[in-house]
Tab-separated table of C-alpha atoms in Angstrom:
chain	number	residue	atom	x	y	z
Z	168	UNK	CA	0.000	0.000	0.000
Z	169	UNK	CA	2.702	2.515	1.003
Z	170	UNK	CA	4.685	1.229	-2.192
Z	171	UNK	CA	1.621	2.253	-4.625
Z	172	UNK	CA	1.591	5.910	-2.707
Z	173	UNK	CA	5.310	5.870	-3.589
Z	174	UNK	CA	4.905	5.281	-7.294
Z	175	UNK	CA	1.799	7.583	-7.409
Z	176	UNK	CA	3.545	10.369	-6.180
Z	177	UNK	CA	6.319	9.827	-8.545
Z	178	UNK	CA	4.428	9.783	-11.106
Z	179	UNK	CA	2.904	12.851	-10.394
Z	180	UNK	CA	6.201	14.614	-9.642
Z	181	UNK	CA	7.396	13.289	-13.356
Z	182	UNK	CA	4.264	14.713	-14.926
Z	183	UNK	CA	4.229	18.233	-12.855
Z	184	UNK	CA	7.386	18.888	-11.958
Z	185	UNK	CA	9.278	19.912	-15.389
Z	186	UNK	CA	6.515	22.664	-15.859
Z	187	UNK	CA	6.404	23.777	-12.181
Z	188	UNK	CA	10.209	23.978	-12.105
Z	189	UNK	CA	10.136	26.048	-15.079
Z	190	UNK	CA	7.514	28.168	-13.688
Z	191	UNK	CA	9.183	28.702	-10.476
Z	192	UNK	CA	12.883	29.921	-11.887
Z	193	UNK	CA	11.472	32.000	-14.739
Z	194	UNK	CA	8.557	33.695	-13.048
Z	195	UNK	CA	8.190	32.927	-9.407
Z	196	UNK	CA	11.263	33.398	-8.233
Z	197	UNK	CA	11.748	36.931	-10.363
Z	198	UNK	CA	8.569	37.784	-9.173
Z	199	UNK	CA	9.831	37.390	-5.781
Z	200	UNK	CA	12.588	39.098	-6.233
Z	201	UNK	CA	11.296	42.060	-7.490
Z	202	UNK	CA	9.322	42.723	-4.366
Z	203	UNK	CA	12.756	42.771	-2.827
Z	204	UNK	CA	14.039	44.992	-4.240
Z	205	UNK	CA	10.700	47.336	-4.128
Z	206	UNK	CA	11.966	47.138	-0.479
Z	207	UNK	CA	16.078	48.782	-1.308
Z	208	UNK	CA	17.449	51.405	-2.736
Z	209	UNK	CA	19.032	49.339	-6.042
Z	210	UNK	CA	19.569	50.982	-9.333
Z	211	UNK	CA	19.728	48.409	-11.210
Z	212	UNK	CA	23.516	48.452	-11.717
Z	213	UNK	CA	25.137	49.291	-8.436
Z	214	UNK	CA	26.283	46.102	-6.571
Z	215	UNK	CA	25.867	48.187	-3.088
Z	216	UNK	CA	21.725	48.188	-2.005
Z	217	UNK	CA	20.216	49.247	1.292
Z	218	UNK	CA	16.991	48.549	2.677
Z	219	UNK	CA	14.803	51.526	2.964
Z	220	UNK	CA	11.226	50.006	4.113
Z	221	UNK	CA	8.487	51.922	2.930
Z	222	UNK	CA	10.126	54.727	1.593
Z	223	UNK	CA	9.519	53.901	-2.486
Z	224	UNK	CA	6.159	53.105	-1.689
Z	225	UNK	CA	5.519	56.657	-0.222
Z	226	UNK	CA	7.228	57.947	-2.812
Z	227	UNK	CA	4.745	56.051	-5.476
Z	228	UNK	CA	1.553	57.434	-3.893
Z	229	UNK	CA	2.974	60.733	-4.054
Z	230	UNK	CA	3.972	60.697	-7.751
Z	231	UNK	CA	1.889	62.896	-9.860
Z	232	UNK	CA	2.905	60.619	-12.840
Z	233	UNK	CA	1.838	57.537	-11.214
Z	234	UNK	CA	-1.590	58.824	-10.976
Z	235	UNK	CA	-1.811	60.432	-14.243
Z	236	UNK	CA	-0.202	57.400	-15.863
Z	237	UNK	CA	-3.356	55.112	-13.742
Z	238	UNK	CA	-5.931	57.208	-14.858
Z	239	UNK	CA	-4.562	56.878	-18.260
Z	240	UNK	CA	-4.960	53.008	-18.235
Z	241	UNK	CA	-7.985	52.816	-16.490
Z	242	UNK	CA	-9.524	54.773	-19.069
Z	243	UNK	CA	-7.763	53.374	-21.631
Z	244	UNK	CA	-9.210	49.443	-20.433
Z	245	UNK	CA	-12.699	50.873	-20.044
Z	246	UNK	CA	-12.437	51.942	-23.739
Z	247	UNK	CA	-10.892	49.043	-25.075
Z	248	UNK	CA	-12.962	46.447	-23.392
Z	249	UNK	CA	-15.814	48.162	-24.618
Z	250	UNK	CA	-14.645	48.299	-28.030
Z	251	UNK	CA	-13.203	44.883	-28.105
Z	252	UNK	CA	-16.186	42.668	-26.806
Z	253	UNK	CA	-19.433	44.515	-28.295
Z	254	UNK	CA	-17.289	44.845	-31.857
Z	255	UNK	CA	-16.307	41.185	-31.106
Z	256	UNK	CA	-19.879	39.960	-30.491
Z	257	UNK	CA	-20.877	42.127	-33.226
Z	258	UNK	CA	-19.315	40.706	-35.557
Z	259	UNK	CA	-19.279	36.708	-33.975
Z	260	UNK	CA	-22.727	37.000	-34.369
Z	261	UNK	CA	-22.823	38.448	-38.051
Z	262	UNK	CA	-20.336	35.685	-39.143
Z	263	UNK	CA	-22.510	32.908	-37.503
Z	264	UNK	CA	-25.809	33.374	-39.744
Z	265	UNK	CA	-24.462	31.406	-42.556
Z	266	UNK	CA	-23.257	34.177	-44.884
Z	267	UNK	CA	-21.252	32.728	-48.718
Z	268	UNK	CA	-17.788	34.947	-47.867
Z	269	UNK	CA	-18.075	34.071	-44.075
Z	270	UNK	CA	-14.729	31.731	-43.826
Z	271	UNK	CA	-12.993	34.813	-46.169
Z	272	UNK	CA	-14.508	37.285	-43.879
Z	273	UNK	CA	-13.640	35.655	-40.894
Z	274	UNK	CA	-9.743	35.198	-41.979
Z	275	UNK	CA	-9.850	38.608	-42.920
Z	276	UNK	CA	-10.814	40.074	-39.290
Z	277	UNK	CA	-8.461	37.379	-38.213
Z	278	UNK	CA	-5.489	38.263	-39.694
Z	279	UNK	CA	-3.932	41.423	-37.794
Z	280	UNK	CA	-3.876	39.749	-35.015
Z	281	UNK	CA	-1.388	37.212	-36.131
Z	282	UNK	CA	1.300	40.422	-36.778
Z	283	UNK	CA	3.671	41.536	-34.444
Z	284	UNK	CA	2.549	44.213	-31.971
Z	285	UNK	CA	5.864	46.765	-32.495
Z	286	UNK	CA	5.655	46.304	-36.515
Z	287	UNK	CA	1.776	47.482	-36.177
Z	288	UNK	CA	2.821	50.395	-34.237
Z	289	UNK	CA	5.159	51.439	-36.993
Z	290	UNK	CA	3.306	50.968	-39.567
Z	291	UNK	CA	-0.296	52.655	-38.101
Z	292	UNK	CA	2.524	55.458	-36.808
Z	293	UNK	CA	3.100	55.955	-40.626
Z	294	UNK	CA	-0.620	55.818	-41.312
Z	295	UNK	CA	-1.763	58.196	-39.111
Z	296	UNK	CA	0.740	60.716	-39.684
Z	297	UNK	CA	1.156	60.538	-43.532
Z	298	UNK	CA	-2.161	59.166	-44.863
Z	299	UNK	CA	-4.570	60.294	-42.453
Z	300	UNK	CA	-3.867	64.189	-43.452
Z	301	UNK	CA	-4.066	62.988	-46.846
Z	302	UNK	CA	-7.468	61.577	-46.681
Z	303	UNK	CA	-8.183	64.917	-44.405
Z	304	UNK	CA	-7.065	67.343	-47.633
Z	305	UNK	CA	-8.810	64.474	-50.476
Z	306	UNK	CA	-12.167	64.712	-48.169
Z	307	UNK	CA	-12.076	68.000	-46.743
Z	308	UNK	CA	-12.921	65.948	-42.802
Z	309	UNK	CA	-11.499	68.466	-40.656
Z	310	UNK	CA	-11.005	65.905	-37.537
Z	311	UNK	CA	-8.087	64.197	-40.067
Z	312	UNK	CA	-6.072	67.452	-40.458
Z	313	UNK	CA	-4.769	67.381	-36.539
Z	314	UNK	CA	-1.706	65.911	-36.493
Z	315	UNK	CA	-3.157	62.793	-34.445
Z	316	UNK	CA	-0.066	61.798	-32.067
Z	317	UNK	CA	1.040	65.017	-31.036
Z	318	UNK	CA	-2.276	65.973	-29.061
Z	319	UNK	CA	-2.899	64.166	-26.076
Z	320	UNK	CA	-6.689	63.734	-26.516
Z	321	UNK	CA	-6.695	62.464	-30.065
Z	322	UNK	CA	-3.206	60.538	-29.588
Z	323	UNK	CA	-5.182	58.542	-26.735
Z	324	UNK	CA	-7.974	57.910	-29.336
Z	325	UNK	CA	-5.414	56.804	-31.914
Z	326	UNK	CA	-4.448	54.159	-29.510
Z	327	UNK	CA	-7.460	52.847	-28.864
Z	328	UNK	CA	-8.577	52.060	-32.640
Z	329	UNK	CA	-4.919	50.597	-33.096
Z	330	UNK	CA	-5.655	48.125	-30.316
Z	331	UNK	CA	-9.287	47.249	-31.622
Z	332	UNK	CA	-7.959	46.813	-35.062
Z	333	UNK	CA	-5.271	44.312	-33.714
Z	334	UNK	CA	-7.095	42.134	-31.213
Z	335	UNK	CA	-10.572	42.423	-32.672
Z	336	UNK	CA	-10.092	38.939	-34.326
Z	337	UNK	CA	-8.813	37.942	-31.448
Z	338	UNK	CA	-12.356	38.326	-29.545
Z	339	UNK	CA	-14.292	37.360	-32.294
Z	340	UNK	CA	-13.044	33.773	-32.439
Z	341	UNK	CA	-13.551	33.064	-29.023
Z	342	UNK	CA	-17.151	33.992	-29.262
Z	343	UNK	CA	-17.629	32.698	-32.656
Z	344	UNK	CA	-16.855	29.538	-30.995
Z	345	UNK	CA	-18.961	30.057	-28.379
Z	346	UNK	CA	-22.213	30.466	-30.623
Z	347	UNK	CA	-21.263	27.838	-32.424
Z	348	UNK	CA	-21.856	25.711	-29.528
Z	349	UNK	CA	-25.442	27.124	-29.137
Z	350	UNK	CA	-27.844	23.703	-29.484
Z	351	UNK	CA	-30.003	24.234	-32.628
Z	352	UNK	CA	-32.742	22.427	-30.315
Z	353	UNK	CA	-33.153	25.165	-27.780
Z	354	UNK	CA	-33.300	27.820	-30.665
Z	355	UNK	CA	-35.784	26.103	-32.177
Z	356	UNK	CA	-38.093	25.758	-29.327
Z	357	UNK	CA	-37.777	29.389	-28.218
Z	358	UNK	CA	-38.858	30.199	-31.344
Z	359	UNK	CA	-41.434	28.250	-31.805
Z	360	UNK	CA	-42.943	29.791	-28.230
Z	361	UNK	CA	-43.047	32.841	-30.106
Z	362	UNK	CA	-39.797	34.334	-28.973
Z	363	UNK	CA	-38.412	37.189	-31.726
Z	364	UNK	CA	-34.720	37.678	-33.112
Z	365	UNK	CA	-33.848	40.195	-30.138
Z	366	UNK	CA	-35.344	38.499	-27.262
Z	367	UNK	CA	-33.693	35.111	-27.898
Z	368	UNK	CA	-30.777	37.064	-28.313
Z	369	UNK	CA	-30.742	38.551	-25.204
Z	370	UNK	CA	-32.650	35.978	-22.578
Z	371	UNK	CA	-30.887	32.469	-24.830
Z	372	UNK	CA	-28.067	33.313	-26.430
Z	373	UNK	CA	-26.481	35.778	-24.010
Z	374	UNK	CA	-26.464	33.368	-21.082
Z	375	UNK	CA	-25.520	30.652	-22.584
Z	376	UNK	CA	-22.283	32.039	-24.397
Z	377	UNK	CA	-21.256	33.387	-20.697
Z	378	UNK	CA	-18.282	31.311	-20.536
Z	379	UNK	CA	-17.072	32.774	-23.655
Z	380	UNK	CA	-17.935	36.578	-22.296
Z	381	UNK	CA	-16.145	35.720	-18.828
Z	382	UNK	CA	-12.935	34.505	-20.960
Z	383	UNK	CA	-13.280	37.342	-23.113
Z	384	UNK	CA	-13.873	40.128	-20.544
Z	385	UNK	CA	-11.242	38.618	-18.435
Z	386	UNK	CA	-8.616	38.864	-20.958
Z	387	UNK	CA	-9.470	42.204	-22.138
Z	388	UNK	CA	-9.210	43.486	-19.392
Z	389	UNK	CA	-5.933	41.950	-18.257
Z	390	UNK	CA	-4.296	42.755	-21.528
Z	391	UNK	CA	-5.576	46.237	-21.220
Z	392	UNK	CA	-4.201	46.487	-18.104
Z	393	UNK	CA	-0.764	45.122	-19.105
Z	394	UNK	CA	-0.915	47.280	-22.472
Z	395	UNK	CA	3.202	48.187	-23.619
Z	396	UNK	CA	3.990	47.335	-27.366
Z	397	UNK	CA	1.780	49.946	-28.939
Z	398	UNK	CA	1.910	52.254	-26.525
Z	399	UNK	CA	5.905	51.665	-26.985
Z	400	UNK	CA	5.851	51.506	-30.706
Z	401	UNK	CA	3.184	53.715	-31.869
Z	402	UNK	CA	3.445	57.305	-29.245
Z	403	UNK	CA	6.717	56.213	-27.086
Z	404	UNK	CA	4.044	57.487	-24.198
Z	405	UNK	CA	4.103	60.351	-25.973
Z	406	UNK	CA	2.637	63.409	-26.225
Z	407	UNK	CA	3.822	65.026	-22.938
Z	408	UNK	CA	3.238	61.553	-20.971
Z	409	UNK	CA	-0.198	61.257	-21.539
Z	410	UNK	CA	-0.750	57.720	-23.202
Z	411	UNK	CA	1.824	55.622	-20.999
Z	412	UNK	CA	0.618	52.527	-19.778
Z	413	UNK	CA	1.449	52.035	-16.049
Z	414	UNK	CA	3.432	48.647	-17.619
Z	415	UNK	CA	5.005	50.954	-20.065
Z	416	UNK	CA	6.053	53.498	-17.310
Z	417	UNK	CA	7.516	50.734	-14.924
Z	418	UNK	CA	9.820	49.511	-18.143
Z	419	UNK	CA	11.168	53.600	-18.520
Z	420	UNK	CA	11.605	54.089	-14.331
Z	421	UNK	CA	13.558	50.809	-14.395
Z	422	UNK	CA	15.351	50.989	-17.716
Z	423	UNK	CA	15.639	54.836	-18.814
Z	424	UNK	CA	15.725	56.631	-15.580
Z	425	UNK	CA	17.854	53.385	-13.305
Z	426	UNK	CA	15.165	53.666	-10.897
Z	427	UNK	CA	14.965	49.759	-10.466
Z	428	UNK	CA	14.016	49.472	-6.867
Z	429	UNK	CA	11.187	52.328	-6.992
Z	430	UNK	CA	10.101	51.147	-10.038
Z	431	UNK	CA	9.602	47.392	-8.558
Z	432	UNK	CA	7.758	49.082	-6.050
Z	433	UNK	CA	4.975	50.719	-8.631
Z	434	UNK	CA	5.119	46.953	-10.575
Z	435	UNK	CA	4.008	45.524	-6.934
Z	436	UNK	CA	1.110	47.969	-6.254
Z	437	UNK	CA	0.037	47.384	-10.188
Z	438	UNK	CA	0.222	43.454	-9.497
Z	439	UNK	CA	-2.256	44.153	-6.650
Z	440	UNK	CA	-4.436	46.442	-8.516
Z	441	UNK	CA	-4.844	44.000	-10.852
Z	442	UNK	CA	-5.139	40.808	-8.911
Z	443	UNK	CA	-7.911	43.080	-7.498
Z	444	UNK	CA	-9.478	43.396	-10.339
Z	445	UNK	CA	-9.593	39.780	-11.242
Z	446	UNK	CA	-10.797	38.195	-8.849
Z	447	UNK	CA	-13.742	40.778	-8.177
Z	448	UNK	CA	-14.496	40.317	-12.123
Z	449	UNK	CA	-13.897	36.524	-12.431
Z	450	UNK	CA	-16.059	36.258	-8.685
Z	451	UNK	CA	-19.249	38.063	-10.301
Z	452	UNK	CA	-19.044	36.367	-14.163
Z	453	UNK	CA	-18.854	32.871	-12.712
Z	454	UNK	CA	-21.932	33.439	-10.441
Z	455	UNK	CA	-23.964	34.086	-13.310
Z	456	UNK	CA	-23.447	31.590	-15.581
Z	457	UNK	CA	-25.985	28.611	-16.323
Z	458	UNK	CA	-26.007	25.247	-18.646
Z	459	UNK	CA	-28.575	24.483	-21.034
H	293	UNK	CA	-33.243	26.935	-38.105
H	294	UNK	CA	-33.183	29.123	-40.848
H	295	UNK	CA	-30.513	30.007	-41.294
H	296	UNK	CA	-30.349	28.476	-45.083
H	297	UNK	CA	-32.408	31.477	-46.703
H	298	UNK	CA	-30.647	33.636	-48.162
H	299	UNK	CA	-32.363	37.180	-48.936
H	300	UNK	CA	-31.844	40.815	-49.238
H	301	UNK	CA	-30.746	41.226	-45.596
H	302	UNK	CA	-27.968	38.519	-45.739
H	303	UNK	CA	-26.966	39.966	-48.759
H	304	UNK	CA	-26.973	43.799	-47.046
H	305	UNK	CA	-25.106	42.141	-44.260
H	306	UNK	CA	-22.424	40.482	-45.984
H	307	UNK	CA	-21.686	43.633	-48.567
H	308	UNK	CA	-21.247	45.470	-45.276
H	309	UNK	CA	-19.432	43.043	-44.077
H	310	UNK	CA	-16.927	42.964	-47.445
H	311	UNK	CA	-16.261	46.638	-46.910
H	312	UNK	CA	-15.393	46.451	-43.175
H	313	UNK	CA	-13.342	43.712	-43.628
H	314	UNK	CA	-11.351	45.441	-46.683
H	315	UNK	CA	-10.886	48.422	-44.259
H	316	UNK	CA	-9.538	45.679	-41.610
H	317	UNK	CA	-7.340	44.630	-44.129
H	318	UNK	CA	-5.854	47.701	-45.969
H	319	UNK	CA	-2.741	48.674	-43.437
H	320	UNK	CA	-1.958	45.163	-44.872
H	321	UNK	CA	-2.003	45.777	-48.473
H	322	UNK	CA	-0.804	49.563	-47.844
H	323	UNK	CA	2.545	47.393	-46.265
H	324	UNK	CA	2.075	45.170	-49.272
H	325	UNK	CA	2.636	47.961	-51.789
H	326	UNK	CA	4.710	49.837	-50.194
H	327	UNK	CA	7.457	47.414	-49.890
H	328	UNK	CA	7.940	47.599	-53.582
H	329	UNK	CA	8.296	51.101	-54.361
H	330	UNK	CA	11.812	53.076	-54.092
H	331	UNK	CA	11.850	55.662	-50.580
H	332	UNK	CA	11.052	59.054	-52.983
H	333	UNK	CA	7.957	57.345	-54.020
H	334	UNK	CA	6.876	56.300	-50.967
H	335	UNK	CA	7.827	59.678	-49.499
H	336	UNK	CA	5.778	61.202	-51.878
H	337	UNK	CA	2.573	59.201	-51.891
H	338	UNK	CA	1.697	56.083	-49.434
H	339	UNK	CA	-1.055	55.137	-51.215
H	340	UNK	CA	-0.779	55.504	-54.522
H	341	UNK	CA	0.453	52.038	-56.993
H	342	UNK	CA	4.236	51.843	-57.372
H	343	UNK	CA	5.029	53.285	-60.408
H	344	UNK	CA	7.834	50.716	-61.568
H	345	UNK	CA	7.753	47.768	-58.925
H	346	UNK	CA	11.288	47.019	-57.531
H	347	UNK	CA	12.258	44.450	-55.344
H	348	UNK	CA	15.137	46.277	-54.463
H	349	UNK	CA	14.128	46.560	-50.691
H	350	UNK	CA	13.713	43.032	-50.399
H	351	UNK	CA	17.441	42.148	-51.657
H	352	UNK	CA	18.769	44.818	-49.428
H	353	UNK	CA	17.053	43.695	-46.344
H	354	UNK	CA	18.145	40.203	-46.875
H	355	UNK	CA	21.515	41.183	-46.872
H	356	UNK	CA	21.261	44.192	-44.553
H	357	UNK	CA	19.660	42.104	-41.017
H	358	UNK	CA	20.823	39.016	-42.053
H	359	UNK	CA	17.542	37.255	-42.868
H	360	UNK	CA	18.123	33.651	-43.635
H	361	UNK	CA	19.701	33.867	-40.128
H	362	UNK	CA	17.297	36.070	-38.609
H	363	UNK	CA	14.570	33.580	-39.821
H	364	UNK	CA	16.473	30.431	-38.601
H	365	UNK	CA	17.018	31.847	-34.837
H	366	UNK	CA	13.156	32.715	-34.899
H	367	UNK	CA	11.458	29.312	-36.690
H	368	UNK	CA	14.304	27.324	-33.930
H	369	UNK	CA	13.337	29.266	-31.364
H	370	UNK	CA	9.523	28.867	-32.132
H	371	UNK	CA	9.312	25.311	-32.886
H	372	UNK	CA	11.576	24.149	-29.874
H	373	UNK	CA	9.355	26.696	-27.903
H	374	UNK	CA	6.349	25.103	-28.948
H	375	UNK	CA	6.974	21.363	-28.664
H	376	UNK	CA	8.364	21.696	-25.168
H	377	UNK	CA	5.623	23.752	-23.776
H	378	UNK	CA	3.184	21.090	-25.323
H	379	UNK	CA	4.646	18.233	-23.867
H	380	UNK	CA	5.369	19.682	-20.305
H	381	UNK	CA	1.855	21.743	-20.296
H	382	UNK	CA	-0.136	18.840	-21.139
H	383	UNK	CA	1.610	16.145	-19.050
H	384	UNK	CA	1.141	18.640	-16.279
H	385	UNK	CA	-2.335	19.473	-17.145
H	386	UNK	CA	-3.191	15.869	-17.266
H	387	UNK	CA	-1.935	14.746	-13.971
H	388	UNK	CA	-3.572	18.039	-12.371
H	389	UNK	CA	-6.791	16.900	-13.542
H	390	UNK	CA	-6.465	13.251	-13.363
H	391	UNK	CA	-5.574	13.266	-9.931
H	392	UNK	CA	-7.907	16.419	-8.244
H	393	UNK	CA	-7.141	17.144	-4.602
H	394	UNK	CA	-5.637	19.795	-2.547
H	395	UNK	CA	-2.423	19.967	-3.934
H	396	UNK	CA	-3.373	19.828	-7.681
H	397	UNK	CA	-5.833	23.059	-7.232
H	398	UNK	CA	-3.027	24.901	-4.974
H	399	UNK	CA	-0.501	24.083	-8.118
H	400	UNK	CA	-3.535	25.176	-10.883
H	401	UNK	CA	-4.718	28.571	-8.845
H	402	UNK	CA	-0.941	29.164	-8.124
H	403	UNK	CA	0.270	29.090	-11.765
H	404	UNK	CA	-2.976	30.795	-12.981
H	405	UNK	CA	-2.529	33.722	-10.520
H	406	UNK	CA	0.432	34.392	-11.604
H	407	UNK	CA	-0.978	35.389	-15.418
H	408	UNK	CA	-1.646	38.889	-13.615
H	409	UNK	CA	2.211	39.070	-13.188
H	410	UNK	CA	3.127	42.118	-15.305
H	411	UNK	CA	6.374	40.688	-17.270
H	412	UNK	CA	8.319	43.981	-17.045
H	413	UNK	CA	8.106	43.502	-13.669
H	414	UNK	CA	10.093	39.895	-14.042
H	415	UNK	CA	12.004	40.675	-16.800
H	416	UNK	CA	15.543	42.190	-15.467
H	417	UNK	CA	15.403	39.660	-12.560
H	418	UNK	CA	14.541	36.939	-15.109
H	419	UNK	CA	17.538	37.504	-16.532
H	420	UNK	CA	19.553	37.214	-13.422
H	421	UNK	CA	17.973	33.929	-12.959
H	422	UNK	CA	19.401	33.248	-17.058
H	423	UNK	CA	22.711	34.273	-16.166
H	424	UNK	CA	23.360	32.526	-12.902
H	425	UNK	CA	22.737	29.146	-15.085
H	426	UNK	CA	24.812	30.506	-18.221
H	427	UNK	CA	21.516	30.638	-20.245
H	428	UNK	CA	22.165	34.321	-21.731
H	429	UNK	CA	23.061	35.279	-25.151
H	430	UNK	CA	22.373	31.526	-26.495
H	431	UNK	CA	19.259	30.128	-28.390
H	432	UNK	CA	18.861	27.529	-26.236
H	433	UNK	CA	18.611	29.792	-22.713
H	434	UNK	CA	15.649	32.012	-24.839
H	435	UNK	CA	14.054	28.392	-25.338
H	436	UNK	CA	13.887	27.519	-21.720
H	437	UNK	CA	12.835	31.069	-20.923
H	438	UNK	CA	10.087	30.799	-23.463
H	439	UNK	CA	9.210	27.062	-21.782
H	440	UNK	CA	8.766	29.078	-18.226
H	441	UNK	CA	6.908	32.150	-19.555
H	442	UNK	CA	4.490	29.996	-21.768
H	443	UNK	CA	3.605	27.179	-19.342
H	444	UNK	CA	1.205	28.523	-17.490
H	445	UNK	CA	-0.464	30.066	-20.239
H	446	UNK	CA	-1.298	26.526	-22.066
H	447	UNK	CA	-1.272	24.260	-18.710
H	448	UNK	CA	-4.092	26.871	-17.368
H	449	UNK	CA	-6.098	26.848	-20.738
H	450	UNK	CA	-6.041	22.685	-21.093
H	451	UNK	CA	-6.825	22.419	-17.434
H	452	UNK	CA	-9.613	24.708	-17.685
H	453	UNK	CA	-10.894	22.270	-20.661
């Protein structure tokens, strides 16, 4: 009996371990030692580090950038999950009717996401500054004239439809998939009760793709959250500050400015604010969901 | 169902459709046709055709980065990548669900938590953690880092399955 526990356990070691061990030296152990050094004074460089206790994390709450840089995200994931899950759904549900092109179509909304994030953020940094004045001066649309990354309020905007455009295809597989496992049964029968287009919409097909909108909301709003290539390759946080990501500002602290320690600490309060943020979001989605 | 009709409003649908999707699609083609025109022309017009196609840029950026190498680091890197996360993932994914119990969940909720991890936030000491076991500046080191930052990614997705 104690020799079957024996080989059980080794067995499970031999199937767990290799990933666990992985997991541990690549991103537990970094993990733990960044909250470390949110705890010194290191620079990144120096090999001399003292402990200062609180100090960087008084120092966060009391940085005007911090806030300005949080306020920037937060908006920033309130737009994008917006944009990405009603487009998504949107369109999942206008592919799903059976159209002739829909497998063309469906590649075609597909495809951008399959790019690289920092060549996207070239490119669209080309389009918006070259092309979009010269569809402003072709149709005489004011709105195309500003030059779109130099103003804060319009280079936040120009963000926001680069992300949609990349992960839209994204979103839109995951509940394309989720329709498609509607049962044609239960359709049917609602129907047949006498239930219209938009009602079995909302009171069938809603709550039974909830899986899909927990996974989608959930990673929406994580990758909003944890938002750096564009911002990086498309404004450089640019104009004046005002569209760096908190993930993006954490990379210039540590990197650009040597400010390894303080910047750890910010990275620790962001892992919090977004653990928060999870677990609230994941805690209310999986309450509501039902099986047919 | 019927969903096998096929009138007007299908027909509005997918036309709107077609010119959404071509929208989608033309930072593609505007990478597409730029790539063959010389830098005055593109300087002077990103839209328009190229005048006299050249596939000048392509022979110079083979030569220039070093592309057949480029491309050999990257499809190494990716397919080593890919079958080792795919065999450790779903071994470990297997035995987590296989065998449920206290210490499979703590391992699933412990790996899955950590998908909130920001990666700048592991990324310089990451790479202490590469250099203390000689893993830095070599193909194989990125593989195994690739192996620990992708694990938890697929072993959470299976074991959610």
């Amino acid at each position: 009996m104690n020799k079957q526990i024996y080989r059980k356990s080794l067995v499970y070691i031999a199937f767990v371990g290799p990933m666990l061990i992985l997991f541990l030296l690549f991103i537990f152990l970094p993990f733990i030692r960044s909250i470390i050094y949110s705890f010194q004074d290191w620079n990144g460089i120096n090999s001399h580090t003292h402990w200062v206790g609180w100090k960087n994390y008084r120092n966060v709450l009391t940085d005007t950038d911090f806030a300005r840089t949080i306020s920037f995200t937060l908006k920033y994931v309130l737009a994008t999950v917006i944009g990405l899950n009603v487009l998504g759904l949107i369109l999942a549900v206008a592919l799903n009717v059976g159209l002739k092109s829909r497998n063309l179509l469906r590649t075609a909304f597909f495809l951008p996401t399959v790019m690289g994030t920092v060549i996207i953020g070239f490119i669209w940094n080309f389009i918006i500054t070259r092309l979009f004045p010269q569809i402003g001066e072709l149709t005489g649309i004011g709105i195309l004239h500003s030059s779109w990354l130099a103003l804060p309020k319009y280079a936040f905007w120009a963000i926001i439809i680069v992300t949609v455009w990349h992960t839209l295809g994204y979103y839109m597989i995951i509940y394309l998939a989720g329709l498609q496992g509607l049962s044609h049964e239960l359709m049917e029968a609602a129907e047949i009760d006498g239930a219209g287009r938009i009602k079995r919409f909302w009171s069938i097909v809603l709550p039974l793709i909830r899986p899909s909108i927990t996974i989608c909301l959930f990673l929406s709003i994580i990758n909003g959250f944890k938002s750096f290539d564009i911002n990086y390759s498309l404004t450089m946080g640019g104009p004046y500050g005002t569209t760096e990501s908190i993930s993006y500002q954490i990379f210039q602290d540590a990197f650009s400015k040597d400010l390894f320690s303080y910047a750890s600490a910010k990275a620790v309060i962001f892992f919090l604010i977004l653990t928060l943020f999870s677990v609230v979001q994941v805690a209310i989605l999986k309450r509501k969901e039902v099986e047919a | 169902m019927r969903t096998s009709r096929y009138g007007a409003g299908k027909l509005a649908l997918e036309l709107l459709l077609v010119i959404f999707a071509s929208l989608t699609l033309y930072p593609i083609f505007l990478i597409l046709i730029n790539s063959v025109k010389t830098y005055p022309e593109v300087m002077k017009s990103l839209v328009s055709m190229p005048n006299e196609p050249t596939l000048e840029n392509f022979s110079k950026v083979w030569v220039l980065m070093n592309y057949p190498r480029a491309f050999l680091n990257s499809l190494l890197v990716t397919v080593s990548s890919v079958i080792g996360v795919l065999l450790a993932s779903s071994a470990a994914a297997y035995r987590l669900v296989r065998s449920p119990g206290k210490i499979s969940r703590f391992i699933f909720y412990f790996v899955l938590s950590s998908l909130v991890i920001p990666f700048q936030i592991i990324m310089v000491p990451a790479l202490k953690v590469a250099k203390d076991f000689h893993l830095v500046n070599t193909l194989h080191g990125l593989v195994f880092m690739y192996w620990g930052f992708w694990f938890l990614a697929l072993c959470s997705c299976i074991t959610a399955l």
